[in-house]
XYZ file of C-alpha atoms in Angstrom:
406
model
C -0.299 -8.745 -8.075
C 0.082 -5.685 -10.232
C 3.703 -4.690 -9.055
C 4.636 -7.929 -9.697
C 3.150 -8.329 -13.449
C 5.140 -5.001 -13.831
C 8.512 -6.189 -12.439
C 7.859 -9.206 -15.100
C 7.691 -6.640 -17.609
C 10.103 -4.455 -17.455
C 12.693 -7.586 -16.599
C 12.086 -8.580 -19.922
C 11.559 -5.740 -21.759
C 13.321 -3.072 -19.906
C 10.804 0.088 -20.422
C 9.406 1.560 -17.415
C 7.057 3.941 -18.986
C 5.213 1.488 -21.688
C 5.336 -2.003 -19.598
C 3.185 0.285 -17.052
C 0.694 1.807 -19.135
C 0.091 -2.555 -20.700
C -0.205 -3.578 -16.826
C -3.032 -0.471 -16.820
C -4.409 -2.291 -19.914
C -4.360 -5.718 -18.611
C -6.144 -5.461 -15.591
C -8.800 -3.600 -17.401
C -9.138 -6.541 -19.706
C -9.443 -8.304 -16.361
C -11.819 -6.518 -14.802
C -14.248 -6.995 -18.483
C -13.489 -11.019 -18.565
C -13.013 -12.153 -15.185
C -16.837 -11.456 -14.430
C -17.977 -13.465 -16.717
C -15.188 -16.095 -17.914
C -13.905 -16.780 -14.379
C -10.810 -16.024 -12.901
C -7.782 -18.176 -15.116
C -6.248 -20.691 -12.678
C -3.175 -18.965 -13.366
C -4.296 -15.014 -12.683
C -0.452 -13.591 -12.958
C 0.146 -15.183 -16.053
C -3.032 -13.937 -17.554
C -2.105 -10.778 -17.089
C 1.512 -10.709 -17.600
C 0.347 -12.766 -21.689
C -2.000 -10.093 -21.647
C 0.159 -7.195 -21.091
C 2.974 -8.271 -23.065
C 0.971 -8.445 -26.322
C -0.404 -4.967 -25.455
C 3.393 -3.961 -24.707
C 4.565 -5.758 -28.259
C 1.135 -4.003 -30.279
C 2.764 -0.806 -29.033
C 5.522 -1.107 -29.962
C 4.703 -2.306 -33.816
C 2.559 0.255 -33.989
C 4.850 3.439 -33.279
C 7.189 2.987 -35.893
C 8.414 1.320 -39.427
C 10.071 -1.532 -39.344
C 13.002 0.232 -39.454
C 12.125 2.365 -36.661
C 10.654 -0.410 -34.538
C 13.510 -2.249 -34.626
C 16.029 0.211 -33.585
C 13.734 1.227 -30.759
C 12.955 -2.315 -29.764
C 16.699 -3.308 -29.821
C 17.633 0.087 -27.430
C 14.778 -0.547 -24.951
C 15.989 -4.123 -24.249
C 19.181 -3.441 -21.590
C 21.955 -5.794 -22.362
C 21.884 -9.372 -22.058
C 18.358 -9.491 -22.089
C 17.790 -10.949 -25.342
C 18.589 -14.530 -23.262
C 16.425 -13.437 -20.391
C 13.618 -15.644 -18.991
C 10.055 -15.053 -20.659
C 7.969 -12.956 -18.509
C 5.819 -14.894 -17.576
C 8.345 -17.660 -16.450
C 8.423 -18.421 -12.472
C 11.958 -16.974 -10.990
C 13.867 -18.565 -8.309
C 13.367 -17.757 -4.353
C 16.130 -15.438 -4.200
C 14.945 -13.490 -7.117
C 12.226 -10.919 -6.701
C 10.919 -8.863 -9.125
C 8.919 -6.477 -7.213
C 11.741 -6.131 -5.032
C 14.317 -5.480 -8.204
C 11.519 -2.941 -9.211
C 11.227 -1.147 -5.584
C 15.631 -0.695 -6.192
C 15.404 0.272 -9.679
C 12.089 3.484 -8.867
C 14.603 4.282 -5.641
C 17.421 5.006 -8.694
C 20.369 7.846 -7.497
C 19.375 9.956 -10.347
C 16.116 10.867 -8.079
C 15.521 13.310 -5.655
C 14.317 11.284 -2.494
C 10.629 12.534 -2.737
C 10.739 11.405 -6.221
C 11.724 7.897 -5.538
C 8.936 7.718 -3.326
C 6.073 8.833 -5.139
C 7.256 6.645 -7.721
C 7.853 3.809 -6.413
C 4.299 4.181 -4.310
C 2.714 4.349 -7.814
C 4.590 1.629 -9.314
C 5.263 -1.212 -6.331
C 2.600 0.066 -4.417
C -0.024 0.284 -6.755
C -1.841 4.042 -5.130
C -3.301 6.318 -6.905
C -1.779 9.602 -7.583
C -4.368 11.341 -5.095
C -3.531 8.453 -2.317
C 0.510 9.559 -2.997
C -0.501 13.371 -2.954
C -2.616 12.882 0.780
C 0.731 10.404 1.983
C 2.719 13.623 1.122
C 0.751 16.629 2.250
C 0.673 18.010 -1.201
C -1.698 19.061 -4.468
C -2.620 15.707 -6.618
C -1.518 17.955 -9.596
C 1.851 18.104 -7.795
C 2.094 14.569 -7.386
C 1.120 14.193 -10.821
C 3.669 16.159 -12.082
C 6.310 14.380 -9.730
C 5.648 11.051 -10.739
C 5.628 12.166 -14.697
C 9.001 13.743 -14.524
C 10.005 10.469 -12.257
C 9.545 8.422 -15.311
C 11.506 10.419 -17.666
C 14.559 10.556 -15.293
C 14.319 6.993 -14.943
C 14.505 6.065 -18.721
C 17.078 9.257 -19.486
C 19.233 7.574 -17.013
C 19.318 4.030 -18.580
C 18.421 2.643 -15.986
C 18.562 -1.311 -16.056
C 16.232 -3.895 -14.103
C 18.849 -4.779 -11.801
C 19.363 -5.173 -7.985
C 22.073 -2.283 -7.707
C 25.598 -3.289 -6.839
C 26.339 -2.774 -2.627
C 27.721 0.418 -2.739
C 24.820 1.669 -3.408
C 22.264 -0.402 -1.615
C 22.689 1.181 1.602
C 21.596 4.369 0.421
C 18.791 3.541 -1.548
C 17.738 1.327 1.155
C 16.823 4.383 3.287
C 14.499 5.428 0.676
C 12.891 2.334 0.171
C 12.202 1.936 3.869
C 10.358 5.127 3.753
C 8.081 4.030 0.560
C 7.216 0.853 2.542
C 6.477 2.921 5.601
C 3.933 4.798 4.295
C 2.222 1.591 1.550
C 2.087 0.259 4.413
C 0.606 3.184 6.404
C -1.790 3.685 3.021
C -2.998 0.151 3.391
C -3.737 0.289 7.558
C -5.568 2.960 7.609
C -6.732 3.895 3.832
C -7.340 7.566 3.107
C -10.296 7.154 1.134
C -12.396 4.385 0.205
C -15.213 2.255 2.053
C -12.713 0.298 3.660
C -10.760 1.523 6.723
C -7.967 -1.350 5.796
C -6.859 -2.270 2.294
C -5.514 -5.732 3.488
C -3.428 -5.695 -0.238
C -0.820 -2.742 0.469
C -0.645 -3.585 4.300
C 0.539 -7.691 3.689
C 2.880 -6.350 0.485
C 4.522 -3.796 2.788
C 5.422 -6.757 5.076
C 6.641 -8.673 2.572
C 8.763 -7.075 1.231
C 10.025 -5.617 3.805
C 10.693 -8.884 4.987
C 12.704 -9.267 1.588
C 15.001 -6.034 2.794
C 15.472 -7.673 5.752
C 16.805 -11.002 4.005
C 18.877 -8.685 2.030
C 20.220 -6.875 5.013
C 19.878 -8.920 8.305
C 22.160 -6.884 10.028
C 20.572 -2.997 9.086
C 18.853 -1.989 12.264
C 16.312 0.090 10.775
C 14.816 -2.540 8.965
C 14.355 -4.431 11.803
C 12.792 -1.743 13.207
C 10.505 -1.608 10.182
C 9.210 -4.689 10.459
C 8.687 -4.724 13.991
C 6.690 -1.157 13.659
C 4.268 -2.987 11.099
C 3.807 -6.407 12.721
C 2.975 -4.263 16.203
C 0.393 -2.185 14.015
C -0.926 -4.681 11.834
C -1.197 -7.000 14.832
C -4.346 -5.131 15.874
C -5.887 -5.033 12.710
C -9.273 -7.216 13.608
C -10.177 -4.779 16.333
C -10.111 -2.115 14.710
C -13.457 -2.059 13.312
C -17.270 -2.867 14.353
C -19.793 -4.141 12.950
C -20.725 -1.883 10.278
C -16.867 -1.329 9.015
C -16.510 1.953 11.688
C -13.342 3.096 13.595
C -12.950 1.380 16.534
C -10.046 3.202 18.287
C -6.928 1.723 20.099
C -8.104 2.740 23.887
C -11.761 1.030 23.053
C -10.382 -2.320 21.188
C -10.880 -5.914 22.065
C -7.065 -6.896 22.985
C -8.037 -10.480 22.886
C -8.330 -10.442 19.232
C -5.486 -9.123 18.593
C -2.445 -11.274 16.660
C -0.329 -13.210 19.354
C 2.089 -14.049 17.010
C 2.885 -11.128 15.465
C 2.926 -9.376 19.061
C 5.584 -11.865 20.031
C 7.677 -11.207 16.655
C 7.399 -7.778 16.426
C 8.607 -7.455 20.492
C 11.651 -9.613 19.791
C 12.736 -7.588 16.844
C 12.124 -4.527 18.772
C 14.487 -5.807 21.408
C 17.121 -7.334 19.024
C 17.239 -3.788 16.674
C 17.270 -1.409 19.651
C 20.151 -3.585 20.799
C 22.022 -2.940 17.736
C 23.461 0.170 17.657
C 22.293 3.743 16.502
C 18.631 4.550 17.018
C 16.526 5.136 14.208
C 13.017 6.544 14.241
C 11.660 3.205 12.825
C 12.918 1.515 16.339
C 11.354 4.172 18.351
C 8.049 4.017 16.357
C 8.211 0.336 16.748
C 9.217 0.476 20.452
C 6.107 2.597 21.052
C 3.868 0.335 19.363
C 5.387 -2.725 21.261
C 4.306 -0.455 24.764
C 0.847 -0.614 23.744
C 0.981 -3.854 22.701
C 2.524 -5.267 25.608
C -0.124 -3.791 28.038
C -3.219 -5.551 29.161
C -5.673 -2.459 28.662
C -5.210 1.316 27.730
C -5.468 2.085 31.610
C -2.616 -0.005 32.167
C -0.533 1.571 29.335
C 2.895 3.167 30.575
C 2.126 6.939 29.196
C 5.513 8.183 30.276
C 7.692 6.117 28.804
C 5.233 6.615 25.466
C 5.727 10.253 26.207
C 9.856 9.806 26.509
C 9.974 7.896 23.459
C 7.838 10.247 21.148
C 10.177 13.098 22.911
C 13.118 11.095 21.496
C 11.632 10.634 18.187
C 11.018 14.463 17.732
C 14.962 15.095 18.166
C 15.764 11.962 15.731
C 12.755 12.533 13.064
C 10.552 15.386 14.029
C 7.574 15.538 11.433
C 3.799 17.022 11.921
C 2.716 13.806 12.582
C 4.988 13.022 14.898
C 3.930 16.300 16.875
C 0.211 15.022 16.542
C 1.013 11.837 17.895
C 2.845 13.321 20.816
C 0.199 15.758 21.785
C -1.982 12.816 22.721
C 0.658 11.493 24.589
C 1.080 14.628 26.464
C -2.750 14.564 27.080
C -2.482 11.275 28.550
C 0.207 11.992 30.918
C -0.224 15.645 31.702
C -4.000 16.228 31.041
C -6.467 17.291 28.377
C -6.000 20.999 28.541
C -1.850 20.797 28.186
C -2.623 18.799 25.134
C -5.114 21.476 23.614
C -2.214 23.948 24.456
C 0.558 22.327 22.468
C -1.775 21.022 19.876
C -3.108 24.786 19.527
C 0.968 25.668 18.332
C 0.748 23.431 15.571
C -1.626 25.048 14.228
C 0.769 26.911 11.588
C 2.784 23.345 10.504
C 1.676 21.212 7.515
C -1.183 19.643 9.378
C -3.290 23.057 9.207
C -6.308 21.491 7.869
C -6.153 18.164 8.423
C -8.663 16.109 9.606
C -6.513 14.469 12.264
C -5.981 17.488 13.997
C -9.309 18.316 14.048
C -10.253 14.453 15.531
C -7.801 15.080 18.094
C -8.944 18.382 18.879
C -12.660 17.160 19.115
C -11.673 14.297 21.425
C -9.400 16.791 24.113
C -12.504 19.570 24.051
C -14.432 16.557 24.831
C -11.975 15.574 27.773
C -11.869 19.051 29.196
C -16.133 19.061 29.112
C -16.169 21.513 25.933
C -19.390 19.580 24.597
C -19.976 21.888 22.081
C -16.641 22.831 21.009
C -15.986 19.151 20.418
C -19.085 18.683 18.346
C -18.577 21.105 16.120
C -14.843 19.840 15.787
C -15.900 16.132 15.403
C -18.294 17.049 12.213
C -14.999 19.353 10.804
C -12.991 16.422 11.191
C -15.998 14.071 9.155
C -15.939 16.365 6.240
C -12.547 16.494 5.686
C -11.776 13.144 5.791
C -12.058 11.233 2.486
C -12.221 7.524 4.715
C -15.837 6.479 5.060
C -15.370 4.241 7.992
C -13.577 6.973 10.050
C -16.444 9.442 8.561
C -18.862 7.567 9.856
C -16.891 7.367 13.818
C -16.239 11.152 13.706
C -19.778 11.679 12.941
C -21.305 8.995 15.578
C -19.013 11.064 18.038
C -21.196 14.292 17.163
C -24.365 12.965 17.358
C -23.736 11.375 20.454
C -22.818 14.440 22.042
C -25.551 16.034 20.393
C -28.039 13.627 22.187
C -26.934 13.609 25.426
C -26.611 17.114 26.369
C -26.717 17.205 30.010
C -29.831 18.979 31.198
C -29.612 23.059 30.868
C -27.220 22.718 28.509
């Protein structure tokens, strides 16, 4: 809901930087009132009233008259003195979020920049949830997002979808930012929760709103088909007490039909489409799992060939993680522990993925101890309580059934 009391905003009122810190201010109001007023039949509208008198106190209060109403007048793009109110409902084809994703993916951005931004903005993370997306320092992020801002309003920017010339290019960059909300929201890099159910159904959304925009962009398709395969096993991914249930020990049953089905067609209809992209391979892999009755069933190979096809088309550290377990799967434990052991130098060094996979191959190859000690590395550096608590049941079990003489 927040991205979209901020698109309201800065539709009307056209500054980035101030309409964001009022949304800030609103939903604290929220947070003190809702509790004990009730939540307003009309929650978006709450807060965008809300945040627009915070927006309009700012304002008065920066300046003399005078000043105020120069600054006023310069912050409001052209035109939008006869724009709807903010709080007024727009039309189907109008989106604001979506206008907002376009405007924080502007040209005057490095790529990187547009991301983190529009994470922060559309997506609604935290500048430590960016930072762990991107493998770098929060302070970094910080500093990122900051300068994002400026560029943004030096560039007089206007809340506008941007003319087709354009749209092409920026849509690569917004593809990524919904890649990884959505990745932030499916498997949540800190928190209680292993899912934040919020960033994972906005990701689809809108992505679903590219796709209206561009039915005939592969990648998109690809996109969506990627998340729909994922999300599709969202209700088995967790037990009873909230923990990690992974993919080779999940209750297929449960799983979404329906997104299965729609995810498999657009899988078929995007790889049929021309170039490959490493959304369509990411989605075709996820539609191989999906597709297969049980993990023992799974076709490893062609998982393997597709994740050696991604590597030439996108290669990434994650990408190489996710490999290695294919390799594991198709050539054995110890080959996996052998690649995995020359990543050890990429952006991953310290990560508690690599660790998780490392615990489960020494585990594989009968390394009890090994895999212990890697297991309870893997717990403490992950900030996700849910997966804290698997890695850490994955210790202890190996800690209590020690065969005997060991």
């Amino acid at each position: 809901m927040a991205p979209q009391v901020l698109g309201a905003l800065v539709r009307r009122y056209g500054h980035f930087d101030l309409a964001e810190d009022a949304v800030q201010e609103a939903l604290l109001a929220a947070t003190r009132q809702w509790p004990a007023d009730g939540i307003p039949d009309n929650p978006r509208g709450w807060l965008v009233t809300v945040a627009s008198r915070r927006l309009t106190d700012r304002l008065r209060s920066e300046e003399s008259r005078a000043r105020r109403e120069e600054t006023a007048f310069a912050l409001i793009p052209t035109g939008a003195w006869h724009a709807a109110p903010a709080d007024a409902e727009q039309p189907a084809e109008h989106d604001d979020t979506l206008t907002l994703l376009y405007l924080c993916c502007h040209p005057a951005l490095s790529a990187p920049s547009q991301a983190a931004l529009t994470l922060r903005a559309v997506g609604g993370l935290t500048t430590a949830e960016i930072a762990r997306a991107f493998l770098v320092p929060e302070a970094t992020m910080a500093q990122r997002i900051s300068r994002a801002k400026q560029t943004v309003k030096k560039a007089g920017a206007r809340f506008e979808m941007p003319p087709r010339s354009e749209r092409d290019e920026r849509t690569r960059v917004v593809q990524h930012v919904l890649y990884l909300v959505f990745n932030e929201g499916y498997t949540a890099s800190s928190g209680p929760d292993l899912v934040r159910t919020d960033l994972t159904a906005e990701a689809v959304r809108l992505t679903r709103e590219v796709r209206r925009l561009l039915p005939d962009d592969a990648e998109t398709a690809g996109l969506l088909a990627l998340m729909l395969l994922t999300d599709a096993r969202r209700a088995a991914r967790t037990g009873p007490d909230g923990e990690l249930v992974p993919l080779a020990e999940q209750d297929r049953s449960v799983w979404n039909a329906d997104f299965v089905t729609e995810g498999v067609a657009l899988v078929g209809e995007a790889l049929g489409a021309g170039e490959v992209g490493p959304y369509q391979l990411q989605a075709a892999i996820a539609a191989v799992h999906d597709e297969a009755p049980s993990d023992g069933a799974t076709d490893w190979p062609q998982i393997l060939a597709l994740y050696d096809l991604l590597e030439q088309v996108a290669p990434g550290p994650m990408v190489a993680l996710n490999r290695v377990v294919a390799v594991a799967r198709v050539h054995g434990a110890q080959t996996g522990l052998d690649v995995l052991d020359q990543l050890a130098d990429t952006a991953l060094r310290g990560h508690h993925r690599v660790a998780a996979v490392r615990a489960h191959l020494l585990e594989e190859t009968g390394h009890r101890d090994a895999a212990r000690a890697a297991y309870e590395e893997a717990a403490k550096l992950t900030a996700s309580a849910p997966e804290r608590t698997y890695l850490t049941r994955r210790a202890r079990r190996l800690a209590q059934s020690k065969p005997p003489g060991d």
